[in-house]
């Protein structure tokens, strides 16, 4: 007879988890030996794994051997020190400890009663982070607002849009949905467009305002004013303005104080997306980039990007929590309990899309406690300094140019086309991106600004040091020289 399944036996857990920690620690030790960008072809894994699940148990050893041989080749190593693509997604020992504890307790904290500590720690830790960012007191839990951890910035902007939509519709009538207009720049993350699609905002009422190099790709308040006036004159209702601090393409910073004034004058909800750059604002010298947040209705930053908190952990603060709760709350019999009915507690299920929620605040709490504010500030400053050094290297090479001013830890640059031809220049940089990434030595990504193809070098992986940046630059220079030589020979 087979042994009965024991899915959670403390001693087996101890043994297996120790082995898994060893496996992960060894992974980190050897992380530089893998190609940063996975080099597998689509569908590679189906050829390597059986068609159906095993009838009988296999050992952890067998599974780990498969992870090593079959899974790791299909992993892109976001934690590699040679990872410079998109934006970073930090892992850390503190974040990992929080993640482990969260997985260990495995609570589902949708209402206060389902694990009071989960709700209360989240409130406290988001108040801590709000104070660290010097957010206005209105965002603290002690007032009418408060913070909540969402999975992603996309969920954050979606719940904000739903709250703003319903606040407006309760005033002007449900049949006016077709009148609500959303404003953002063409650099705003596509998460806003998705939120509009889900939230039923009419596609013709989504104003995506053009930006260009004259404002370093920041939203122009004059243009915004003009478009709002036109909309009002045709009977439309401006209801949501989304500004970004640190856009995804080039870290542009929208002029918050001017935009806040416009939003206020027109009675609009003002949301700030600081998903990436928000982390930098824990340093007093970068905090001015979010000046104007005092007038915002909601503010979001991803602790899982550049704040050493393992994915996922997106911090959202809102000034009027009632608006969020009114848009998202339900009250089914099976969830009723004394504390909720008496209105004595926060029930975070009413602040988000799903019902179930993980104990994510543990990660953020661990990061803040195990590292402390000064180390975290130093961590950010170091990456920004490395980016400044990389920017210098690019500027000193006449074959390249820095395209937009570097503000945080992203450098936007390109290889110059020898014959100054725009299309050929775009192809040259596309080719450079492909060849560089296929070396497996580094991974960078791209964007297009005003029709120009641009390479993005984003520093922010926890293991990245000066030597990695210098070596990455050498890879870029070598591959560029090879490409230029083939052009000259043709
Ligand atoms: N906003 C900005 C400025 C971003 O850079 C990103 C992702 O890079 C997002 C939103 C979307 O983030 P998430 O994956 O958390 O939804």
Tab-separated table of C-alpha atoms and ligand atoms in Angstrom:
chain	number	residue	atom	x	y	z
A	1	UNK	CA	0.000	0.000	0.000
A	2	UNK	CA	1.197	3.477	-0.867
A	3	UNK	CA	1.940	5.945	1.868
A	4	UNK	CA	-0.847	8.479	2.504
A	5	UNK	CA	-0.163	11.969	1.110
A	6	UNK	CA	1.123	14.410	3.700
A	7	UNK	CA	1.015	17.769	1.876
A	8	UNK	CA	2.113	19.756	4.897
A	9	UNK	CA	4.304	17.939	7.305
A	10	UNK	CA	6.533	20.330	9.246
A	11	UNK	CA	9.638	18.136	9.109
A	12	UNK	CA	9.252	17.407	5.396
A	13	UNK	CA	8.780	21.119	4.840
A	14	UNK	CA	11.975	21.878	6.724
A	15	UNK	CA	13.954	19.432	4.625
A	16	UNK	CA	12.439	20.408	1.265
A	17	UNK	CA	12.552	24.143	1.925
A	18	UNK	CA	16.214	23.972	2.956
A	19	UNK	CA	16.973	22.221	-0.307
A	20	UNK	CA	14.998	24.788	-2.250
A	21	UNK	CA	16.809	27.664	-0.532
A	22	UNK	CA	20.114	25.980	-1.428
A	23	UNK	CA	18.953	25.664	-5.010
A	24	UNK	CA	17.977	29.339	-5.178
A	25	UNK	CA	21.170	30.520	-3.468
A	26	UNK	CA	23.209	28.477	-5.970
A	27	UNK	CA	21.147	30.040	-8.767
A	28	UNK	CA	22.075	33.521	-7.567
A	29	UNK	CA	25.721	32.518	-7.260
A	30	UNK	CA	25.806	31.344	-10.875
A	31	UNK	CA	23.352	33.838	-12.323
A	32	UNK	CA	25.990	35.504	-14.520
A	33	UNK	CA	26.642	32.238	-16.356
A	34	UNK	CA	23.220	32.216	-18.038
A	35	UNK	CA	22.290	34.177	-21.160
A	36	UNK	CA	20.370	37.126	-19.679
A	37	UNK	CA	17.645	36.944	-22.323
A	38	UNK	CA	16.410	33.394	-22.767
A	39	UNK	CA	17.483	32.103	-26.169
A	40	UNK	CA	14.860	29.335	-26.562
A	41	UNK	CA	12.422	29.061	-29.474
A	42	UNK	CA	8.633	29.283	-28.956
A	43	UNK	CA	7.193	25.915	-27.930
A	44	UNK	CA	10.543	24.568	-26.713
A	45	UNK	CA	9.148	23.208	-23.449
A	46	UNK	CA	6.422	20.956	-24.882
A	47	UNK	CA	9.149	18.896	-26.506
A	48	UNK	CA	10.863	18.405	-23.154
A	49	UNK	CA	7.984	17.564	-20.804
A	50	UNK	CA	5.528	14.617	-20.805
A	51	UNK	CA	1.992	15.024	-22.159
A	52	UNK	CA	0.257	14.414	-18.841
A	53	UNK	CA	0.793	14.706	-15.101
A	54	UNK	CA	2.469	11.763	-13.322
A	55	UNK	CA	0.220	9.183	-11.670
A	56	UNK	CA	2.732	8.610	-8.910
A	57	UNK	CA	4.867	11.039	-6.921
A	58	UNK	CA	8.305	12.047	-8.117
A	59	UNK	CA	11.068	13.306	-5.866
A	60	UNK	CA	11.993	16.943	-5.323
A	61	UNK	CA	15.429	16.010	-6.614
A	62	UNK	CA	13.940	14.875	-9.938
A	63	UNK	CA	11.922	18.069	-10.239
A	64	UNK	CA	14.921	20.264	-9.430
A	65	UNK	CA	16.968	18.453	-12.055
A	66	UNK	CA	14.252	19.302	-14.589
A	67	UNK	CA	14.226	22.923	-13.395
A	68	UNK	CA	17.956	23.093	-14.006
A	69	UNK	CA	17.900	21.355	-17.377
A	70	UNK	CA	14.563	22.386	-18.860
A	71	UNK	CA	13.135	25.422	-17.086
A	72	UNK	CA	16.176	27.642	-16.532
A	73	UNK	CA	17.009	27.744	-20.268
A	74	UNK	CA	13.556	29.287	-20.767
A	75	UNK	CA	14.048	31.888	-18.035
A	76	UNK	CA	15.051	35.463	-18.740
A	77	UNK	CA	17.166	36.442	-15.791
A	78	UNK	CA	15.579	39.601	-14.446
A	79	UNK	CA	17.836	39.444	-11.397
A	80	UNK	CA	21.037	39.212	-13.426
A	81	UNK	CA	23.418	42.130	-12.885
A	82	UNK	CA	23.496	42.361	-16.682
A	83	UNK	CA	19.756	42.939	-16.960
A	84	UNK	CA	19.099	46.465	-18.263
A	85	UNK	CA	15.761	46.045	-20.075
A	86	UNK	CA	12.327	47.625	-19.439
A	87	UNK	CA	12.424	48.599	-15.776
A	88	UNK	CA	13.957	46.500	-13.019
A	89	UNK	CA	11.878	44.108	-10.939
A	90	UNK	CA	13.856	43.829	-7.740
A	91	UNK	CA	14.357	40.791	-5.629
A	92	UNK	CA	16.138	40.970	-2.275
A	93	UNK	CA	16.765	38.807	0.721
A	94	UNK	CA	14.307	40.883	2.756
A	95	UNK	CA	11.676	40.721	0.017
A	96	UNK	CA	12.259	37.014	-0.339
A	97	UNK	CA	11.881	36.465	3.426
A	98	UNK	CA	8.562	38.331	3.332
A	99	UNK	CA	7.434	36.304	0.339
A	100	UNK	CA	8.379	33.075	2.130
A	101	UNK	CA	6.533	34.039	5.257
A	102	UNK	CA	3.515	35.084	3.227
A	103	UNK	CA	3.554	31.724	1.412
A	104	UNK	CA	4.072	29.945	4.726
A	105	UNK	CA	1.121	31.527	6.485
A	106	UNK	CA	-0.886	31.445	3.242
A	107	UNK	CA	-3.817	33.438	4.567
A	108	UNK	CA	-6.455	34.994	2.322
A	109	UNK	CA	-6.915	38.412	3.847
A	110	UNK	CA	-9.948	39.848	2.105
A	111	UNK	CA	-11.697	41.104	5.253
A	112	UNK	CA	-10.125	42.273	8.489
A	113	UNK	CA	-11.535	39.242	10.304
A	114	UNK	CA	-9.835	36.778	7.940
A	115	UNK	CA	-6.459	37.806	9.412
A	116	UNK	CA	-6.485	41.076	11.338
A	117	UNK	CA	-2.675	41.339	11.180
A	118	UNK	CA	-2.699	41.346	7.377
A	119	UNK	CA	-4.997	44.346	7.146
A	120	UNK	CA	-3.440	46.199	10.050
A	121	UNK	CA	0.155	45.666	8.909
A	122	UNK	CA	-0.752	46.853	5.410
A	123	UNK	CA	-2.268	50.039	6.817
A	124	UNK	CA	0.777	50.702	8.998
A	125	UNK	CA	3.393	49.916	6.355
A	126	UNK	CA	1.688	52.067	3.739
A	127	UNK	CA	1.551	54.909	6.241
A	128	UNK	CA	5.311	54.418	6.782
A	129	UNK	CA	5.988	54.512	3.062
A	130	UNK	CA	3.724	57.530	2.585
A	131	UNK	CA	5.714	59.373	5.254
A	132	UNK	CA	8.970	58.319	3.619
A	133	UNK	CA	7.757	59.800	0.338
A	134	UNK	CA	6.512	62.840	2.223
A	135	UNK	CA	3.032	62.375	0.771
A	136	UNK	CA	0.369	64.750	2.090
A	137	UNK	CA	-1.344	63.733	5.340
A	138	UNK	CA	-4.589	63.245	3.400
A	139	UNK	CA	-3.145	60.007	2.048
A	140	UNK	CA	-2.579	58.574	5.528
A	141	UNK	CA	-4.979	56.106	7.084
A	142	UNK	CA	-5.652	58.534	9.928
A	143	UNK	CA	-7.650	60.812	7.611
A	144	UNK	CA	-10.333	60.139	4.997
A	145	UNK	CA	-7.811	58.482	2.684
A	146	UNK	CA	-5.343	55.649	2.963
A	147	UNK	CA	-3.034	53.230	1.224
A	148	UNK	CA	-3.604	49.788	-0.221
A	149	UNK	CA	-1.343	47.250	-1.893
A	150	UNK	CA	-2.493	46.313	-5.387
A	151	UNK	CA	-0.867	43.638	-7.501
A	152	UNK	CA	0.283	46.026	-10.204
A	153	UNK	CA	0.150	49.637	-11.345
A	154	UNK	CA	-2.387	48.494	-13.946
A	155	UNK	CA	-4.783	47.386	-11.222
A	156	UNK	CA	-4.097	50.617	-9.341
A	157	UNK	CA	-5.098	52.848	-12.245
A	158	UNK	CA	-8.115	50.643	-12.973
A	159	UNK	CA	-9.558	50.903	-9.460
A	160	UNK	CA	-8.853	54.635	-9.446
A	161	UNK	CA	-10.670	55.068	-12.755
A	162	UNK	CA	-13.652	53.098	-11.448
A	163	UNK	CA	-13.766	55.203	-8.281
A	164	UNK	CA	-13.563	58.449	-10.256
A	165	UNK	CA	-16.127	57.256	-12.808
A	166	UNK	CA	-18.694	56.315	-10.203
A	167	UNK	CA	-18.118	59.479	-8.205
A	168	UNK	CA	-18.902	61.507	-11.317
A	169	UNK	CA	-21.822	59.378	-12.433
A	170	UNK	CA	-23.453	59.598	-9.023
A	171	UNK	CA	-23.439	63.384	-9.508
A	172	UNK	CA	-24.339	63.745	-13.168
A	173	UNK	CA	-26.413	60.592	-13.661
A	174	UNK	CA	-25.588	57.097	-14.853
A	175	UNK	CA	-26.752	57.826	-18.391
A	176	UNK	CA	-23.870	60.297	-18.802
A	177	UNK	CA	-21.145	57.667	-19.098
A	178	UNK	CA	-20.762	58.625	-22.752
A	179	UNK	CA	-19.782	62.155	-21.676
A	180	UNK	CA	-16.848	61.266	-19.410
A	181	UNK	CA	-13.437	62.179	-20.817
A	182	UNK	CA	-10.014	60.894	-19.702
A	183	UNK	CA	-6.791	62.853	-20.331
A	184	UNK	CA	-3.215	61.662	-20.488
A	185	UNK	CA	-0.168	62.023	-22.690
A	186	UNK	CA	0.957	59.698	-25.451
A	187	UNK	CA	3.724	58.608	-23.039
A	188	UNK	CA	1.265	57.369	-20.397
A	189	UNK	CA	1.477	53.628	-19.802
A	190	UNK	CA	-0.993	51.527	-21.800
A	191	UNK	CA	-2.426	50.409	-18.436
A	192	UNK	CA	-4.618	53.538	-18.572
A	193	UNK	CA	-6.020	52.568	-21.960
A	194	UNK	CA	-6.790	49.104	-20.611
A	195	UNK	CA	-8.495	50.638	-17.571
A	196	UNK	CA	-10.635	52.776	-19.909
A	197	UNK	CA	-11.584	49.696	-21.923
A	198	UNK	CA	-12.585	47.779	-18.798
A	199	UNK	CA	-14.275	50.793	-17.210
A	200	UNK	CA	-16.537	51.380	-20.205
A	201	UNK	CA	-15.096	54.790	-21.066
A	202	UNK	CA	-16.032	55.577	-24.643
A	203	UNK	CA	-12.920	55.132	-26.829
A	204	UNK	CA	-13.633	58.450	-28.548
A	205	UNK	CA	-13.429	60.126	-25.109
A	206	UNK	CA	-9.876	59.046	-24.326
A	207	UNK	CA	-7.610	62.002	-25.025
A	208	UNK	CA	-4.048	60.914	-25.629
A	209	UNK	CA	-2.192	64.199	-25.952
A	210	UNK	CA	0.850	64.363	-28.143
A	211	UNK	CA	4.257	65.096	-26.642
A	212	UNK	CA	7.586	65.816	-28.279
A	213	UNK	CA	11.196	66.679	-27.577
A	214	UNK	CA	10.326	70.330	-26.854
A	215	UNK	CA	8.966	69.284	-23.430
A	216	UNK	CA	11.212	66.217	-23.118
A	217	UNK	CA	8.075	64.172	-23.682
A	218	UNK	CA	6.181	65.659	-20.745
A	219	UNK	CA	2.517	66.617	-21.074
A	220	UNK	CA	2.002	70.257	-22.024
A	221	UNK	CA	-0.417	72.107	-19.690
A	222	UNK	CA	-1.313	74.538	-22.517
A	223	UNK	CA	-2.338	71.723	-24.812
A	224	UNK	CA	-4.292	70.091	-21.997
A	225	UNK	CA	-6.143	73.348	-21.280
A	226	UNK	CA	-7.000	73.772	-24.922
A	227	UNK	CA	-8.384	70.257	-25.322
A	228	UNK	CA	-10.387	70.452	-22.094
A	229	UNK	CA	-11.975	73.743	-23.216
A	230	UNK	CA	-12.988	72.180	-26.521
A	231	UNK	CA	-14.511	69.191	-24.754
A	232	UNK	CA	-16.464	71.335	-22.328
A	233	UNK	CA	-17.776	73.466	-25.184
A	234	UNK	CA	-19.272	70.353	-26.800
A	235	UNK	CA	-20.974	69.249	-23.583
A	236	UNK	CA	-18.447	66.604	-22.541
A	237	UNK	CA	-17.318	66.142	-18.922
A	238	UNK	CA	-13.556	66.007	-18.134
A	239	UNK	CA	-13.313	63.583	-15.241
A	240	UNK	CA	-9.852	62.006	-14.988
A	241	UNK	CA	-6.350	63.307	-15.576
A	242	UNK	CA	-3.493	60.808	-15.345
A	243	UNK	CA	0.008	62.264	-15.000
A	244	UNK	CA	3.208	60.245	-14.967
A	245	UNK	CA	6.416	60.779	-13.023
A	246	UNK	CA	8.961	58.669	-14.874
A	247	UNK	CA	7.282	57.536	-18.098
A	248	UNK	CA	7.933	54.027	-19.331
A	249	UNK	CA	9.687	55.059	-22.533
A	250	UNK	CA	12.029	57.759	-21.290
A	251	UNK	CA	11.342	58.702	-17.611
A	252	UNK	CA	9.629	61.953	-18.614
A	253	UNK	CA	8.119	63.832	-15.690
A	254	UNK	CA	4.804	65.552	-16.270
A	255	UNK	CA	4.576	69.037	-14.684
A	256	UNK	CA	2.470	68.086	-11.689
A	257	UNK	CA	1.825	71.546	-10.158
A	258	UNK	CA	0.501	73.017	-13.430
A	259	UNK	CA	-1.536	69.897	-14.182
A	260	UNK	CA	-2.925	69.842	-10.651
A	261	UNK	CA	-4.180	73.409	-11.087
A	262	UNK	CA	-5.972	72.466	-14.298
A	263	UNK	CA	-7.480	69.346	-12.746
A	264	UNK	CA	-8.701	71.335	-9.763
A	265	UNK	CA	-10.184	74.139	-11.865
A	266	UNK	CA	-12.154	71.605	-13.854
A	267	UNK	CA	-13.149	69.463	-10.886
A	268	UNK	CA	-11.330	66.405	-12.250
A	269	UNK	CA	-9.834	63.440	-10.459
A	270	UNK	CA	-6.025	63.744	-10.615
A	271	UNK	CA	-4.049	60.487	-10.592
A	272	UNK	CA	-0.253	60.246	-10.532
A	273	UNK	CA	1.498	57.163	-11.887
A	274	UNK	CA	5.006	57.013	-10.426
A	275	UNK	CA	5.297	53.254	-10.873
A	276	UNK	CA	9.042	53.294	-11.504
A	277	UNK	CA	10.333	56.689	-10.355
A	278	UNK	CA	8.346	56.816	-7.124
A	279	UNK	CA	11.096	54.829	-5.406
A	280	UNK	CA	13.655	57.564	-6.131
A	281	UNK	CA	11.463	60.074	-4.301
A	282	UNK	CA	12.417	58.589	-0.915
A	283	UNK	CA	15.647	60.601	-1.412
A	284	UNK	CA	15.126	64.261	-0.490
A	285	UNK	CA	17.012	65.392	-3.610
A	286	UNK	CA	14.540	63.553	-5.907
A	287	UNK	CA	11.392	64.321	-3.897
A	288	UNK	CA	10.796	67.588	-5.844
A	289	UNK	CA	9.813	65.445	-8.848
A	290	UNK	CA	6.539	64.708	-7.084
A	291	UNK	CA	5.910	68.246	-5.880
A	292	UNK	CA	2.242	68.809	-6.671
A	293	UNK	CA	1.201	65.438	-5.266
A	294	UNK	CA	-0.472	67.477	-2.519
A	295	UNK	CA	-3.260	68.216	-5.017
A	296	UNK	CA	-3.570	64.671	-6.361
A	297	UNK	CA	-6.510	62.396	-5.615
A	298	UNK	CA	-4.416	59.261	-5.947
A	299	UNK	CA	-0.749	58.308	-6.211
A	300	UNK	CA	0.868	55.007	-7.153
A	301	UNK	CA	4.359	53.527	-7.040
A	302	UNK	CA	5.526	49.969	-7.609
A	303	UNK	CA	7.601	48.732	-4.690
A	304	UNK	CA	8.254	45.674	-6.853
A	305	UNK	CA	10.177	47.666	-9.424
A	306	UNK	CA	13.043	49.514	-7.778
A	307	UNK	CA	12.368	49.119	-4.067
A	308	UNK	CA	13.730	45.663	-3.324
A	309	UNK	CA	10.284	44.156	-2.770
A	310	UNK	CA	9.775	40.948	-4.720
A	311	UNK	CA	6.986	41.017	-7.287
A	312	UNK	CA	4.138	41.823	-6.714
A	313	UNK	CA	3.634	44.900	-4.575
A	314	UNK	CA	2.139	48.078	-6.000
A	315	UNK	CA	1.388	50.792	-3.453
A	316	UNK	CA	-1.657	52.972	-4.097
A	317	UNK	CA	-2.736	55.895	-1.947
A	318	UNK	CA	-6.056	57.599	-2.288
A	319	UNK	CA	-7.397	60.759	-0.649
A	320	UNK	CA	-11.037	59.732	-0.486
A	321	UNK	CA	-11.265	56.043	0.340
A	322	UNK	CA	-15.073	56.301	0.329
A	323	UNK	CA	-14.981	56.812	-3.452
A	324	UNK	CA	-13.045	53.580	-3.917
A	325	UNK	CA	-15.252	51.637	-1.543
A	326	UNK	CA	-18.446	52.927	-3.145
A	327	UNK	CA	-17.265	51.764	-6.549
A	328	UNK	CA	-16.011	48.356	-5.467
A	329	UNK	CA	-17.870	47.139	-2.398
A	330	UNK	CA	-20.378	44.312	-2.253
A	331	UNK	CA	-21.997	42.915	0.852
A	332	UNK	CA	-22.891	39.244	0.455
A	333	UNK	CA	-24.319	37.406	3.424
A	334	UNK	CA	-21.459	34.905	3.547
A	335	UNK	CA	-18.903	37.638	4.202
A	336	UNK	CA	-20.850	39.466	6.922
A	337	UNK	CA	-19.195	39.669	10.346
A	338	UNK	CA	-19.481	41.821	13.442
A	339	UNK	CA	-16.375	43.945	12.898
A	340	UNK	CA	-17.284	44.777	9.295
A	341	UNK	CA	-20.964	45.415	10.071
A	342	UNK	CA	-19.999	47.762	12.889
A	343	UNK	CA	-17.747	49.704	10.501
A	344	UNK	CA	-14.848	49.297	12.885
A	345	UNK	CA	-12.345	47.952	10.410
A	346	UNK	CA	-10.872	48.288	6.932
A	347	UNK	CA	-11.922	45.474	4.600
A	348	UNK	CA	-9.450	45.653	1.742
A	349	UNK	CA	-11.652	43.473	-0.480
A	350	UNK	CA	-13.595	46.705	-1.106
A	351	UNK	CA	-10.454	48.489	-2.359
A	352	UNK	CA	-9.537	46.066	-5.151
A	353	UNK	CA	-10.896	43.910	-7.996
A	354	UNK	CA	-10.500	40.357	-6.610
A	355	UNK	CA	-11.861	39.114	-3.335
A	356	UNK	CA	-8.836	37.097	-2.218
A	357	UNK	CA	-5.630	38.843	-1.294
A	358	UNK	CA	-2.167	37.779	-0.180
A	359	UNK	CA	-0.247	38.997	2.863
A	360	UNK	CA	1.955	41.220	0.709
A	361	UNK	CA	2.652	43.847	3.347
A	362	UNK	CA	5.048	41.365	4.989
A	363	UNK	CA	7.467	41.878	2.095
A	364	UNK	CA	7.412	45.640	2.297
A	365	UNK	CA	7.683	45.546	6.081
A	366	UNK	CA	10.721	43.258	5.875
A	367	UNK	CA	12.368	45.498	3.273
A	368	UNK	CA	11.839	48.618	5.375
A	369	UNK	CA	12.940	46.954	8.606
A	370	UNK	CA	15.838	44.811	7.429
A	371	UNK	CA	17.377	47.559	5.269
A	372	UNK	CA	16.301	50.831	6.888
A	373	UNK	CA	15.690	54.107	5.120
A	374	UNK	CA	19.311	55.201	4.782
A	375	UNK	CA	20.382	52.032	3.004
A	376	UNK	CA	17.394	52.219	0.694
A	377	UNK	CA	18.259	55.806	-0.220
A	378	UNK	CA	21.845	54.773	-0.852
A	379	UNK	CA	20.656	51.908	-3.031
A	380	UNK	CA	18.699	54.296	-5.277
A	381	UNK	CA	21.519	56.850	-5.394
A	382	UNK	CA	24.024	54.210	-6.428
A	383	UNK	CA	21.933	53.159	-9.438
A	384	UNK	CA	21.418	56.750	-10.483
A	385	UNK	CA	25.161	57.375	-10.227
A	386	UNK	CA	25.844	54.279	-12.366
A	387	UNK	CA	23.375	55.585	-14.946
A	388	UNK	CA	25.153	58.935	-14.928
A	389	UNK	CA	28.431	57.150	-15.600
A	390	UNK	CA	26.877	55.174	-18.449
A	391	UNK	CA	25.473	58.409	-19.886
A	392	UNK	CA	29.026	59.841	-19.809
A	393	UNK	CA	30.382	56.822	-21.651
A	394	UNK	CA	27.747	57.197	-24.375
A	395	UNK	CA	28.298	60.964	-24.688
A	396	UNK	CA	32.040	60.485	-25.094
A	397	UNK	CA	31.633	58.174	-28.084
A	398	UNK	CA	30.879	60.179	-31.262
A	399	UNK	CA	29.256	57.109	-32.839
A	400	UNK	CA	26.415	57.334	-30.301
A	401	UNK	CA	24.100	59.986	-28.901
A	402	UNK	CA	22.088	60.333	-25.698
A	403	UNK	CA	18.568	61.070	-26.906
A	404	UNK	CA	16.664	62.455	-23.918
A	405	UNK	CA	18.044	63.967	-20.729
A	406	UNK	CA	18.685	61.295	-18.119
A	407	UNK	CA	16.754	61.986	-14.944
A	408	UNK	CA	16.793	58.773	-12.904
A	409	UNK	CA	18.526	55.487	-13.775
A	410	UNK	CA	17.419	55.073	-17.397
A	411	UNK	CA	19.593	56.194	-20.303
A	412	UNK	CA	17.916	56.567	-23.720
A	413	UNK	CA	20.490	56.527	-26.494
A	414	UNK	CA	21.140	55.439	-30.056
A	415	UNK	CA	23.827	54.564	-32.520
A	416	UNK	CA	24.096	57.298	-35.144
A	417	UNK	CA	23.549	56.272	-38.735
A	418	UNK	CA	26.698	57.057	-40.760
A	419	UNK	CA	24.639	58.594	-43.596
A	420	UNK	CA	22.211	60.446	-41.318
A	421	UNK	CA	19.203	58.629	-42.786
A	422	UNK	CA	16.254	58.266	-40.367
A	423	UNK	CA	14.972	54.909	-41.649
A	424	UNK	CA	18.433	53.434	-41.908
A	425	UNK	CA	19.211	54.742	-38.418
A	426	UNK	CA	16.125	53.004	-37.059
A	427	UNK	CA	17.103	49.740	-38.727
A	428	UNK	CA	20.658	50.072	-37.464
A	429	UNK	CA	19.470	50.417	-33.878
A	430	UNK	CA	16.957	47.576	-34.234
A	431	UNK	CA	19.794	45.406	-35.515
A	432	UNK	CA	22.049	46.528	-32.695
A	433	UNK	CA	19.387	45.622	-30.124
A	434	UNK	CA	18.959	42.172	-31.673
A	435	UNK	CA	22.651	41.395	-31.922
A	436	UNK	CA	23.444	42.665	-28.451
A	437	UNK	CA	20.604	40.693	-26.863
A	438	UNK	CA	21.461	37.546	-28.798
A	439	UNK	CA	24.960	37.563	-27.308
A	440	UNK	CA	23.258	36.668	-24.017
A	441	UNK	CA	25.758	38.923	-22.258
A	442	UNK	CA	23.289	41.724	-21.555
A	443	UNK	CA	19.609	42.427	-22.094
A	444	UNK	CA	18.387	45.893	-23.093
A	445	UNK	CA	15.066	47.043	-24.564
A	446	UNK	CA	13.874	49.795	-26.886
A	447	UNK	CA	11.265	52.466	-27.452
A	448	UNK	CA	10.234	54.828	-30.231
A	449	UNK	CA	10.116	58.579	-29.595
A	450	UNK	CA	8.901	60.938	-32.355
A	451	UNK	CA	9.390	58.158	-34.901
A	452	UNK	CA	12.968	57.469	-33.830
A	453	UNK	CA	13.978	54.014	-32.638
A	454	UNK	CA	15.829	54.331	-29.331
A	455	UNK	CA	17.707	51.964	-27.073
A	456	UNK	CA	16.900	51.936	-23.379
A	457	UNK	CA	19.512	51.084	-20.750
A	458	UNK	CA	17.753	50.853	-17.387
A	459	UNK	CA	19.937	50.293	-14.339
A	460	UNK	CA	18.290	48.939	-11.203
A	461	UNK	CA	18.994	45.248	-10.726
A	462	UNK	CA	20.188	44.682	-7.148
A	463	UNK	CA	23.381	42.883	-8.255
A	464	UNK	CA	24.508	45.450	-10.836
A	465	UNK	CA	27.888	47.048	-10.107
A	466	UNK	CA	30.078	49.521	-11.965
A	467	UNK	CA	31.998	46.703	-13.686
A	468	UNK	CA	28.761	45.315	-15.194
A	469	UNK	CA	27.892	48.719	-16.615
A	470	UNK	CA	31.377	49.126	-18.100
A	471	UNK	CA	31.304	45.629	-19.586
A	472	UNK	CA	27.824	46.227	-21.005
A	473	UNK	CA	29.061	49.382	-22.697
A	474	UNK	CA	31.908	47.405	-24.215
A	475	UNK	CA	29.458	44.805	-25.598
A	476	UNK	CA	27.416	47.637	-27.124
A	477	UNK	CA	30.492	49.273	-28.641
A	478	UNK	CA	31.837	45.990	-30.037
A	479	UNK	CA	28.537	44.975	-31.613
A	480	UNK	CA	28.063	48.502	-32.986
A	481	UNK	CA	31.520	48.425	-34.587
A	482	UNK	CA	30.750	45.074	-36.216
A	483	UNK	CA	27.450	46.386	-37.605
A	484	UNK	CA	29.042	49.590	-38.900
A	485	UNK	CA	31.806	47.549	-40.553
A	486	UNK	CA	29.269	45.380	-42.423
A	487	UNK	CA	27.478	48.548	-43.619
A	488	UNK	CA	30.744	50.021	-44.881
A	489	UNK	CA	31.663	46.789	-46.652
A	490	UNK	CA	28.305	46.636	-48.505
B	1	LIG	N1	3.188	52.762	-15.243
B	1	LIG	C1	4.480	52.933	-15.568
B	1	LIG	C2	5.055	54.310	-15.584
B	1	LIG	C3	5.263	51.819	-15.866
B	1	LIG	O1	6.554	51.998	-16.218
B	1	LIG	C4	4.696	50.532	-15.812
B	1	LIG	C5	5.508	49.338	-16.127
B	1	LIG	O2	6.676	49.396	-16.414
B	1	LIG	C6	3.345	50.410	-15.480
B	1	LIG	C7	2.614	51.548	-15.202
B	1	LIG	C8	2.667	49.083	-15.432
B	1	LIG	O3	3.129	48.370	-14.358
B	1	LIG	P1	2.437	47.047	-13.830
B	1	LIG	O4	3.111	45.902	-14.509
B	1	LIG	O5	2.685	47.086	-12.345
B	1	LIG	O6	0.977	47.102	-14.156
